[in-house]
Amino acid sequence: MRQSVEIKKILAEGKIGDTLSVNGWVRTKRASKNVAFINLNDGSTLHNIQVVVDVNKFDREILDQITTGAAIAAEGELVESKGAGQNVELVAGKIHLYGAADPAKYPLQPKKHSLEFLREIAHLRFRTNTFGAITRLRHAMIFAVHKFFNDRGFYNIHTPIITGSDAEGAGEMFRVSILDPKNPPLTEDGKVNFREDFFGKETNLTVSGQLEAELAALAMTKVYTFGPTFRAENSNTKRHLAEFWMIEPEVAFFDIDNNMDLAEEMLKYLVHYALEHCRDDLDFLNKRLQDEEKNLKKEERQMELIEKLNFVLENKFERITYTTAIEVLKNSKSNKKGKFHYPVKEWGMDLQSEHERYLVEKHYKKPVIITDYPRDIKAFYMKQNDDGKTVRGMDVLFPQIGEIIGGSQREEEYDRLYARIQEMGIDEKTLWWFLDTRRFGSVPHSGFGLGFERLMLFVTGMGNIRDVIPFPRTPQNAEF
RNA sequence: UCCUCAGUAGCUCAGUUGGUUAGAGCAUCUGACUGUUAAUCAGAGGGUCGUUGGUUCGAGUCCAACCUGGGGAGCCA
């Protein structure tokens, strides 16, 4: 393969007079009688390099095949650009065509496409400015997550993807089985006999790595997971996926306040990292959003993307209890005027997304962390407060996105945890190992789950979660 | 799963109270043009109006079911 230089590198540090070769995909070509201009992109940066071609020096047959989408190598001298719009350009001496892209059939045009259309051609959408920017940002965020934890002495734990535990209570699960679906072995009472299945028991794809991460934290002190998560819920919204990535730190000798501090520090770190390392891509997405907002009425317009990111960095998250949240909501104008679809009446009700949005977007106007929820609406493993009514859960709520983090201090007392498992009708036999950690050297510990794609929604300003993961899996859709 | 809106050219969309040959911009093709920036200018080709059924002399337009997509709700990260 021919030696070539990344376009990002050429644009940043290329010297006039250098002879070099670039590989990439043609974004646009503009031709006149004697000269043609090719904008070439290789994904290393949002920006293209302009290749200048003296039409008379090349075979017409080759030049005709250099159309939007074609892959080429261009070799030549880097010169100062005579045109506006770029500082340097490459005067082609040689051109190699790797692969043509029939212009009558290639679906991407040098114009703005709808996100819905691009979703249908997800195999090609990496080649657009928008998805190039999102892909680079996604990588930066993945890297920053690992850097954040590594710099603070956390260990990354690979928790199992196939799990035999269905007691996590986080949602419907995808079954993993090698039994013949048409003719499965049956037990005497007519049920599917999973003893004959691969693992000798019923298994599913994980809905959370939390329980296993807790086991590791109760030895390694500070751990985190960052892996795929699967939920077989029939959720059809712009913030749900059937397959998504989740970051779950779990820390021993850590209470709910430490947990909130960690969550806030982490979110701010990641946003700061994006601003620091992906400025080009963020500027592009910012402008893209501004163009879309032009069509909206003034009162419907949102804060600009970069302004919004800085806003999160500069403001301390508001920390309130569930009880306070209910009071604020109950006394709100929206509630009194009956504007809520679900009126706020009494302590104990679950907060609806309209309530969360009111608190974040209207009342506090910044990210909000709600703690100390009624125990009856939260999971079995959350630390029970001494009031007998509430648990030390916490939800971090962001504007537009809603719940970006859900977490809690964990119940470390064996008797209380056991009682709660009994109360909720969970089969304790499937959790013997989890309970064991509360019998041997149990300590206060806490953790949370951050939906990676929800973070991506916030950082990119995109509106639909299907656009911040390369190949989204949603009900009735597993294409590509 | 429920509610709601939409489906017309490769893409984005227009199409009047049902009426005879369904339009535009961009893309594509052909030609013109001495440096363009989603180049520009001129011309050409391109349609089972989501599918099936119904109402009607006549359906892109009205009705029903289904399919696909968007938005909202629930579930949650």
Coordinates of C-alpha atoms (C1' of nucleotides) in Angstrom, one line a residue:
Chain A
M1 CA 0.0 0.0 0.0
R2 CA 1.3 3.4 -0.9
Q3 CA 2.8 5.6 1.9
S4 CA 0.4 8.4 2.6
V5 CA -0.1 11.2 5.2
E6 CA -3.2 11.9 7.2
I7 CA -5.1 14.9 6.0
K8 CA -5.3 16.2 9.5
K9 CA -1.6 16.2 9.7
I10 CA -1.1 17.9 6.4
L11 CA -3.5 20.7 7.2
A12 CA -1.9 21.2 10.6
E13 CA 1.8 20.9 9.9
G14 CA 2.4 20.4 6.1
K15 CA 5.1 22.5 4.6
I16 CA 4.9 24.3 1.3
G17 CA 7.0 22.5 -1.2
D18 CA 6.6 19.0 0.4
T19 CA 5.9 16.2 -2.0
L20 CA 3.4 13.8 -0.5
S21 CA 0.6 11.4 -1.1
V22 CA -2.9 11.4 0.4
N23 CA -5.6 8.7 0.5
G24 CA -9.2 9.5 0.9
W25 CA -12.8 9.6 -0.4
V26 CA -14.0 12.3 -2.8
R27 CA -16.5 14.6 -1.3
T28 CA -16.9 16.9 -4.3
K29 CA -15.3 17.6 -7.6
R30 CA -15.6 20.8 -9.5
A31 CA -14.3 20.8 -13.1
S32 CA -13.8 23.4 -15.8
K33 CA -12.0 23.1 -19.1
N34 CA -8.5 23.0 -17.9
V35 CA -8.6 22.6 -14.1
A36 CA -10.5 20.5 -11.7
F37 CA -10.7 20.7 -7.9
I38 CA -11.3 17.6 -5.7
N39 CA -12.2 17.8 -2.1
L40 CA -10.8 14.8 -0.4
N41 CA -11.5 13.5 3.1
D42 CA -10.0 10.6 5.0
G43 CA -11.9 10.8 8.3
S44 CA -8.9 12.1 10.3
T45 CA -10.5 15.5 10.5
L46 CA -13.7 17.4 9.5
H47 CA -11.7 19.3 7.0
N48 CA -11.0 18.3 3.4
I49 CA -7.8 18.8 1.4
Q50 CA -8.2 20.4 -2.0
V51 CA -6.5 18.5 -4.7
V52 CA -5.9 20.6 -7.9
V53 CA -5.8 18.7 -11.2
D54 CA -4.5 19.9 -14.5
V55 CA -7.2 18.2 -16.6
N56 CA -4.9 18.0 -19.7
K57 CA -2.3 15.9 -17.9
F58 CA -4.6 13.0 -17.0
D59 CA -6.6 10.4 -18.8
R60 CA -10.2 11.6 -19.3
E61 CA -11.3 8.0 -18.5
I62 CA -9.8 8.2 -15.0
L63 CA -10.9 11.7 -14.2
D64 CA -14.5 10.9 -15.2
Q65 CA -14.5 8.2 -12.6
I66 CA -13.5 10.6 -9.8
T67 CA -16.9 11.4 -8.5
T68 CA -18.4 11.9 -5.1
G69 CA -17.8 8.8 -3.1
A70 CA -14.8 7.4 -5.1
A71 CA -11.7 6.4 -3.2
I72 CA -8.4 7.8 -4.6
A73 CA -4.8 8.5 -3.8
A74 CA -3.3 11.7 -5.0
E75 CA 0.4 12.4 -5.0
G76 CA 2.0 15.8 -5.6
E77 CA 3.4 19.0 -4.3
L78 CA 1.8 20.9 -1.4
V79 CA 1.4 24.6 -2.4
E80 CA -0.1 27.7 -1.1
S81 CA -3.6 27.9 -2.2
K82 CA -4.5 30.6 -4.8
G83 CA -8.2 30.3 -3.9
A84 CA -10.0 31.4 -0.7
G85 CA -11.2 28.8 1.8
Q86 CA -8.0 26.9 2.4
N87 CA -4.4 27.8 3.1
V88 CA -2.7 24.9 1.3
E89 CA -3.7 22.5 -1.5
L90 CA -2.1 19.6 -3.3
V91 CA -1.2 19.9 -7.0
A92 CA -1.7 16.4 -8.3
G93 CA 1.2 14.8 -10.2
K94 CA -0.2 11.3 -10.0
I95 CA -3.7 10.0 -9.2
H96 CA -4.6 6.4 -8.4
L97 CA -8.2 5.3 -8.4
Y98 CA -8.8 2.7 -5.7
G99 CA -12.6 2.3 -6.2
A100 CA -15.1 4.3 -8.2
A101 CA -18.6 5.1 -7.0
D102 CA -21.2 5.1 -9.7
P103 CA -22.7 8.6 -9.5
A104 CA -26.1 7.4 -10.7
K105 CA -26.3 4.9 -7.8
Y106 CA -24.3 6.5 -5.0
P107 CA -26.8 7.8 -2.5
L108 CA -24.8 10.6 -0.9
Q109 CA -24.9 13.9 -2.6
P110 CA -22.9 17.0 -1.8
K111 CA -25.9 18.5 0.0
K112 CA -27.7 18.3 3.2
H113 CA -29.5 15.0 3.8
S114 CA -32.1 14.3 6.4
L115 CA -31.0 12.3 9.5
E116 CA -33.8 9.9 8.8
F117 CA -32.5 9.2 5.3
L118 CA -29.0 8.8 6.6
R119 CA -30.2 6.3 9.2
E120 CA -31.4 4.1 6.4
I121 CA -27.9 4.1 4.9
A122 CA -26.0 3.8 8.1
H123 CA -23.2 1.9 6.3
L124 CA -22.4 5.1 4.4
R125 CA -23.2 7.8 6.8
F126 CA -19.7 7.9 8.3
R127 CA -18.8 9.7 5.1
T128 CA -20.8 12.8 6.0
N129 CA -19.5 15.7 7.9
T130 CA -22.0 15.2 10.7
F131 CA -21.4 11.6 11.3
G132 CA -17.6 12.0 10.9
A133 CA -17.8 14.6 13.7
I134 CA -20.0 12.3 15.9
T135 CA -17.7 9.4 15.3
R136 CA -14.6 11.3 16.3
L137 CA -16.4 12.7 19.4
R138 CA -17.6 9.3 20.4
H139 CA -14.0 8.0 20.3
A140 CA -12.8 11.0 22.3
M141 CA -15.4 10.3 24.9
I142 CA -14.6 6.6 25.1
F143 CA -11.0 7.4 25.6
A144 CA -11.7 10.2 28.1
V145 CA -13.8 7.8 30.2
H146 CA -10.9 5.4 30.6
K147 CA -8.5 8.2 31.2
F148 CA -10.7 9.8 33.9
F149 CA -10.9 6.5 35.8
N150 CA -7.3 5.5 35.2
D151 CA -6.0 8.8 36.4
R152 CA -7.9 8.3 39.7
G153 CA -6.8 4.8 40.4
F154 CA -9.9 2.9 39.2
Y155 CA -9.6 -0.6 37.7
N156 CA -11.6 -1.5 34.6
I157 CA -13.6 -4.7 35.1
H158 CA -15.1 -6.8 32.3
T159 CA -18.3 -8.0 33.7
P160 CA -20.1 -10.9 32.0
I161 CA -22.2 -10.2 28.9
I162 CA -24.1 -13.5 29.3
T163 CA -25.6 -13.8 32.7
G164 CA -27.5 -16.4 34.6
S165 CA -29.0 -13.9 36.9
D166 CA -32.4 -12.4 36.1
A167 CA -32.8 -10.7 39.4
E168 CA -31.2 -7.4 38.5
G169 CA -34.6 -5.9 37.9
A170 CA -33.5 -3.4 35.3
G171 CA -35.7 -4.6 32.5
E172 CA -36.8 -7.2 30.1
M173 CA -33.9 -9.5 28.9
F174 CA -32.8 -11.1 25.7
R175 CA -32.6 -14.9 26.1
V176 CA -29.3 -16.6 25.1
S177 CA -30.0 -20.2 24.1
I178 CA -28.8 -22.9 21.6
L179 CA -31.9 -25.0 22.0
D180 CA -34.0 -25.8 18.9
P181 CA -36.7 -23.1 19.0
K182 CA -39.1 -25.3 17.1
N183 CA -38.7 -28.4 19.2
P184 CA -37.1 -27.6 22.6
P185 CA -36.5 -30.3 25.2
L186 CA -39.3 -30.2 27.8
T187 CA -39.4 -31.1 31.5
E188 CA -42.1 -33.5 32.9
D189 CA -44.4 -30.6 33.5
G190 CA -44.2 -29.3 30.0
K191 CA -41.8 -26.4 30.4
V192 CA -38.6 -25.8 28.4
N193 CA -35.8 -27.8 30.0
F194 CA -32.9 -25.4 30.2
R195 CA -30.8 -28.0 31.9
E196 CA -30.1 -29.2 28.4
D197 CA -29.1 -25.8 27.2
F198 CA -25.5 -24.7 26.7
F199 CA -25.0 -23.4 30.3
G200 CA -27.4 -25.9 31.9
K201 CA -29.6 -23.1 33.0
E202 CA -31.6 -20.2 31.6
T203 CA -29.2 -17.4 30.5
N204 CA -29.7 -13.9 29.1
L205 CA -27.8 -10.9 27.9
T206 CA -26.8 -8.6 30.7
V207 CA -28.9 -5.6 31.6
S208 CA -26.3 -4.2 33.9
G209 CA -22.8 -5.0 35.2
Q210 CA -23.5 -3.5 38.6
L211 CA -23.9 -6.5 40.7
E212 CA -20.6 -8.0 39.5
A213 CA -18.9 -4.7 39.7
E214 CA -19.9 -4.5 43.4
L215 CA -18.1 -7.8 44.0
A216 CA -14.9 -6.4 42.5
A217 CA -15.2 -3.1 44.4
L218 CA -15.4 -5.0 47.7
A219 CA -11.8 -6.0 47.1
M220 CA -10.3 -3.6 44.6
T221 CA -11.9 -0.5 46.2
K222 CA -12.4 1.5 43.0
V223 CA -13.6 -0.1 39.9
Y224 CA -15.7 0.7 36.8
T225 CA -17.2 -1.2 33.9
F226 CA -17.7 0.2 30.4
G227 CA -19.5 -2.4 28.3
P228 CA -22.6 -3.2 26.2
T229 CA -25.9 -3.5 27.8
F230 CA -29.1 -5.1 26.4
R231 CA -32.7 -4.3 27.2
A232 CA -35.5 -6.1 25.4
E233 CA -38.0 -3.4 26.3
N234 CA -40.4 -2.3 23.5
S235 CA -39.2 1.3 23.9
N236 CA -39.7 3.5 20.9
T237 CA -38.3 6.9 21.8
K238 CA -35.4 9.1 20.8
R239 CA -33.5 8.2 23.9
H240 CA -33.7 4.4 24.1
L241 CA -31.8 1.6 22.5
A242 CA -32.0 -2.1 22.8
E243 CA -28.2 -2.3 22.8
F244 CA -26.3 0.5 24.4
W245 CA -23.1 1.1 26.3
M246 CA -23.0 1.9 30.0
I247 CA -20.3 3.1 32.3
E248 CA -20.7 1.9 35.9
P249 CA -18.2 3.0 38.6
E250 CA -18.5 1.2 41.9
V251 CA -16.5 2.3 44.9
A252 CA -16.0 0.9 48.4
F253 CA -15.9 3.2 51.5
F254 CA -18.1 5.6 49.5
D255 CA -21.4 7.2 50.6
I256 CA -24.1 8.9 48.6
D257 CA -22.4 12.3 48.9
N258 CA -19.1 10.9 47.6
N259 CA -21.1 9.3 44.8
M260 CA -22.7 12.6 43.8
D261 CA -19.3 14.3 43.8
L262 CA -17.9 11.6 41.5
A263 CA -20.8 11.8 39.1
E264 CA -20.6 15.5 38.8
E265 CA -16.8 15.6 38.5
M266 CA -16.9 12.9 35.8
L267 CA -19.6 14.6 33.7
K268 CA -17.7 17.9 33.9
Y269 CA -14.4 16.2 33.0
L270 CA -15.9 14.6 29.9
V271 CA -17.6 17.8 28.7
H272 CA -14.3 19.7 29.3
Y273 CA -12.4 17.0 27.4
A274 CA -14.7 17.3 24.4
L275 CA -14.3 21.1 24.4
E276 CA -10.6 20.8 24.7
H277 CA -9.9 18.1 22.1
C278 CA -12.8 18.2 19.6
R279 CA -13.3 21.9 19.0
D280 CA -13.5 21.7 15.2
D281 CA -16.2 19.0 15.3
L282 CA -18.1 20.8 18.1
D283 CA -18.0 24.1 16.1
F284 CA -19.4 22.2 13.1
L285 CA -22.2 20.6 15.1
N286 CA -22.9 23.9 16.8
K287 CA -23.3 25.6 13.4
R288 CA -25.4 22.8 12.1
L289 CA -27.8 23.1 15.1
Q290 CA -28.0 26.9 14.7
D291 CA -29.0 26.4 11.1
E292 CA -31.8 24.1 12.2
E293 CA -32.9 26.5 14.9
K294 CA -33.3 29.3 12.4
N295 CA -36.6 27.6 11.4
L296 CA -37.9 27.7 14.9
K297 CA -39.7 30.5 16.7
K298 CA -37.6 32.5 19.1
E299 CA -39.2 31.1 22.2
E300 CA -38.6 27.5 21.0
R301 CA -34.9 28.0 20.4
Q302 CA -32.5 26.4 22.8
M303 CA -29.2 27.5 24.1
E304 CA -26.4 27.0 21.6
L305 CA -24.4 23.7 21.9
I306 CA -21.1 25.2 23.0
E307 CA -22.8 27.6 25.3
K308 CA -24.7 24.7 26.9
L309 CA -21.5 22.7 27.4
N310 CA -19.8 25.6 29.1
F311 CA -22.9 26.2 31.2
V312 CA -22.6 22.7 32.6
L313 CA -19.0 23.2 33.4
E314 CA -19.6 26.5 35.2
N315 CA -22.5 25.6 37.4
K316 CA -22.7 23.4 40.4
F317 CA -25.4 20.8 40.0
E318 CA -28.4 21.4 42.2
R319 CA -28.8 18.6 44.8
I320 CA -32.2 18.1 46.2
T321 CA -34.1 15.3 47.9
Y322 CA -37.1 13.7 46.4
T323 CA -39.2 15.2 49.2
T324 CA -38.0 18.7 48.2
A325 CA -38.7 17.9 44.5
I326 CA -42.3 16.9 45.3
E327 CA -42.8 20.2 47.3
V328 CA -41.4 22.3 44.5
L329 CA -43.6 20.5 42.0
K330 CA -46.7 20.6 44.1
N331 CA -46.4 24.4 44.6
S332 CA -45.5 25.1 41.0
K333 CA -47.7 27.2 38.7
S334 CA -47.7 24.4 36.2
N335 CA -49.2 22.0 38.8
K336 CA -51.7 24.5 40.2
K337 CA -52.9 25.4 36.7
G338 CA -53.3 21.7 35.9
K339 CA -50.7 21.8 33.1
F340 CA -49.1 18.5 34.1
H341 CA -50.5 15.5 32.4
Y342 CA -49.8 13.7 35.7
P343 CA -50.7 16.1 38.5
V344 CA -48.4 16.1 41.5
K345 CA -50.5 15.2 44.6
E346 CA -48.7 13.2 47.2
W347 CA -45.4 12.0 48.4
G348 CA -44.6 8.5 47.1
M349 CA -45.5 8.9 43.5
D350 CA -43.0 8.3 40.8
L351 CA -41.7 11.4 39.0
Q352 CA -42.7 11.5 35.3
S353 CA -40.5 12.9 32.7
E354 CA -42.6 16.1 32.5
H355 CA -41.8 16.7 36.2
E356 CA -38.1 16.1 35.7
R357 CA -38.0 18.5 32.8
Y358 CA -39.9 21.1 34.8
L359 CA -37.3 20.9 37.6
V360 CA -34.3 21.0 35.3
E361 CA -35.4 23.3 32.5
K362 CA -37.9 25.7 34.3
H363 CA -37.2 25.8 38.0
Y364 CA -33.5 25.2 38.7
K365 CA -32.3 25.8 35.1
K366 CA -29.3 23.6 35.5
P367 CA -28.5 19.9 36.1
V368 CA -30.2 18.5 39.1
I369 CA -29.4 15.5 41.3
I370 CA -32.4 14.1 43.1
T371 CA -31.7 11.8 46.1
D372 CA -33.6 9.9 48.8
Y373 CA -36.4 8.4 46.9
P374 CA -39.3 6.4 48.4
R375 CA -38.0 2.9 48.8
D376 CA -41.1 1.4 47.1
I377 CA -40.3 2.9 43.7
K378 CA -36.6 1.9 43.7
A379 CA -34.5 -1.3 43.4
F380 CA -33.8 -3.8 46.1
Y381 CA -30.1 -3.1 46.4
M382 CA -30.3 0.6 47.5
K383 CA -29.2 1.6 50.9
Q384 CA -32.2 2.1 53.2
N385 CA -32.4 5.2 55.3
D386 CA -33.2 5.1 59.0
D387 CA -36.5 6.8 58.4
G388 CA -37.8 3.4 57.0
K389 CA -39.4 5.2 54.0
T390 CA -36.6 6.3 51.7
V391 CA -33.4 4.9 50.1
R392 CA -30.2 6.6 49.1
G393 CA -30.7 6.5 45.4
M394 CA -29.7 9.4 43.1
D395 CA -30.7 10.4 39.6
V396 CA -28.8 13.0 37.7
L397 CA -31.1 14.9 35.4
F398 CA -29.9 16.9 32.4
P399 CA -31.9 19.4 30.2
Q400 CA -33.5 17.8 27.1
I401 CA -32.1 14.3 27.9
G402 CA -33.6 13.6 31.3
E403 CA -32.0 11.0 33.4
I404 CA -28.4 10.7 32.3
I405 CA -27.2 8.9 35.5
G406 CA -29.0 6.6 37.9
G407 CA -27.2 5.3 41.0
S408 CA -27.2 4.8 44.7
Q409 CA -25.4 4.0 47.9
R410 CA -25.8 0.2 48.1
E411 CA -27.3 -1.7 51.1
E412 CA -24.3 -3.2 52.8
E413 CA -26.1 -4.7 55.8
Y414 CA -26.9 -8.3 55.3
D415 CA -30.1 -8.4 57.3
R416 CA -31.7 -5.4 55.7
L417 CA -30.7 -6.5 52.2
Y418 CA -32.0 -10.0 52.8
A419 CA -35.3 -8.7 54.1
R420 CA -35.7 -6.4 51.1
I421 CA -35.1 -9.3 48.7
Q422 CA -37.7 -11.3 50.5
E423 CA -40.2 -8.5 50.5
M424 CA -39.8 -8.0 46.8
G425 CA -40.3 -11.6 46.0
I426 CA -36.8 -12.1 44.5
D427 CA -35.4 -15.7 44.5
E428 CA -32.5 -15.3 46.9
K429 CA -30.9 -18.5 45.6
T430 CA -29.9 -16.7 42.4
L431 CA -28.2 -14.0 44.4
W432 CA -26.3 -16.1 47.0
W433 CA -23.0 -14.7 45.8
F434 CA -24.2 -11.1 46.0
L435 CA -25.5 -11.7 49.6
D436 CA -22.2 -13.4 50.5
T437 CA -20.3 -10.1 50.1
R438 CA -22.5 -8.7 52.9
R439 CA -21.5 -11.6 55.1
F440 CA -17.8 -11.2 54.7
G441 CA -16.1 -7.8 55.2
S442 CA -19.0 -5.7 54.0
V443 CA -18.5 -2.0 53.8
P444 CA -20.5 1.1 52.8
H445 CA -20.2 1.4 49.0
S446 CA -21.8 3.3 46.1
G447 CA -22.0 3.4 42.4
F448 CA -23.9 4.6 39.4
G449 CA -24.7 3.9 35.8
L450 CA -24.1 6.5 33.0
G451 CA -25.7 5.8 29.7
F452 CA -22.9 6.5 27.3
E453 CA -25.2 7.3 24.3
R454 CA -27.1 9.8 26.5
L455 CA -23.9 11.5 27.3
M456 CA -23.2 11.5 23.5
L457 CA -26.6 13.2 23.0
F458 CA -25.7 15.9 25.3
V459 CA -22.1 16.5 24.0
T460 CA -23.1 16.4 20.3
G461 CA -26.4 18.2 20.7
M462 CA -28.0 15.6 18.5
G463 CA -31.7 14.9 19.1
N464 CA -32.0 11.2 18.5
I465 CA -30.0 8.5 20.2
R466 CA -30.0 6.5 17.0
D467 CA -27.6 9.1 15.5
V468 CA -24.9 8.9 18.2
I469 CA -24.2 5.1 17.9
P470 CA -22.9 3.8 14.6
F471 CA -25.4 0.9 14.2
P472 CA -28.5 1.4 16.4
R473 CA -30.5 -1.6 17.6
T474 CA -34.2 -0.8 18.3
P475 CA -37.4 -2.8 18.2
Q476 CA -37.9 -4.2 14.7
N477 CA -34.5 -2.9 13.5
A478 CA -31.2 -4.8 13.5
E479 CA -30.0 -3.8 10.1
F480 CA -26.3 -3.7 9.3
Chain B
rU1 C1' -47.5 -1.2 23.8
rC2 C1' -50.6 3.5 23.4
rC3 C1' -51.5 8.5 21.2
rU4 C1' -50.3 11.5 17.0
rC5 C1' -48.3 13.2 12.2
rA6 C1' -46.4 11.7 7.6
rG7 C1' -45.2 8.5 3.1
rU8 C1' -45.5 11.8 -4.5
rA9 C1' -38.5 11.4 -9.1
rG10 C1' -32.1 9.2 -6.3
rC11 C1' -32.7 13.4 -2.1
rU12 C1' -35.9 17.6 -0.1
rC13 C1' -40.7 19.0 -1.1
rA14 C1' -45.3 21.5 -3.9
rG15 C1' -49.8 19.4 -5.9
rU16 C1' -56.5 24.0 -4.9
rU17 C1' -63.6 22.0 -3.4
rG18 C1' -61.9 14.6 -6.5
rG19 C1' -61.4 16.2 -13.1
rU20 C1' -58.3 14.8 -18.4
rU21 C1' -50.8 14.9 -20.2
rA22 C1' -48.3 14.8 -11.8
rG23 C1' -44.5 19.7 -10.9
rA24 C1' -40.0 22.4 -8.6
rG25 C1' -35.0 22.7 -6.5
rC26 C1' -30.8 19.7 -5.8
rA27 C1' -28.6 15.1 -7.8
rU28 C1' -27.6 12.3 -12.7
rC29 C1' -26.4 12.6 -18.1
rU30 C1' -24.8 15.9 -22.4
rG31 C1' -22.5 20.5 -23.7
rA32 C1' -20.2 25.4 -22.4
rC33 C1' -16.6 27.8 -19.2
rU34 C1' -8.7 29.8 -17.5
rG35 C1' -8.9 28.8 -10.0
rU36 C1' -13.5 26.4 -8.1
rU37 C1' -15.5 26.1 -2.7
rA38 C1' -22.6 22.2 -2.0
rA39 C1' -18.9 26.2 -8.7
rU40 C1' -21.8 28.6 -12.6
rC41 C1' -24.8 28.6 -17.3
rA42 C1' -27.8 25.8 -21.2
rG43 C1' -30.3 21.4 -22.5
rA44 C1' -32.0 16.1 -21.6
rG45 C1' -33.6 11.8 -19.2
rG46 C1' -36.0 10.2 -14.7
rG47 C1' -42.7 8.5 -11.4
rU48 C1' -46.7 1.3 -10.2
rC49 C1' -48.1 8.9 -6.1
rG50 C1' -46.0 3.2 0.6
rU51 C1' -49.2 -1.7 -0.1
rU52 C1' -54.0 -3.9 -0.6
rG53 C1' -59.0 -3.3 -0.9
rG54 C1' -63.3 0.1 -1.2
rU55 C1' -66.5 4.6 -2.6
rU56 C1' -67.0 7.2 -7.5
rC57 C1' -68.4 8.3 -14.4
rG58 C1' -63.5 9.6 -12.6
rA59 C1' -58.8 8.9 -6.9
rG60 C1' -52.0 11.5 -5.7
rU61 C1' -56.5 13.8 -3.4
rC62 C1' -62.1 10.5 0.0
rC63 C1' -62.7 5.8 3.4
rA64 C1' -60.6 1.1 5.7
rA65 C1' -56.8 -2.2 7.0
rC66 C1' -51.7 -3.1 6.8
rC67 C1' -46.4 -1.7 6.2
rU68 C1' -42.5 2.0 7.0
rG69 C1' -40.7 6.5 9.2
rG70 C1' -41.0 11.0 12.6
rG71 C1' -42.8 13.1 17.3
rG72 C1' -45.1 12.4 22.2
rA73 C1' -46.2 8.8 26.5
rG74 C1' -44.8 4.5 29.4
rC75 C1' -40.3 1.6 30.8
rC76 C1' -35.4 3.4 31.8
rA77 C1' -29.5 4.7 31.1

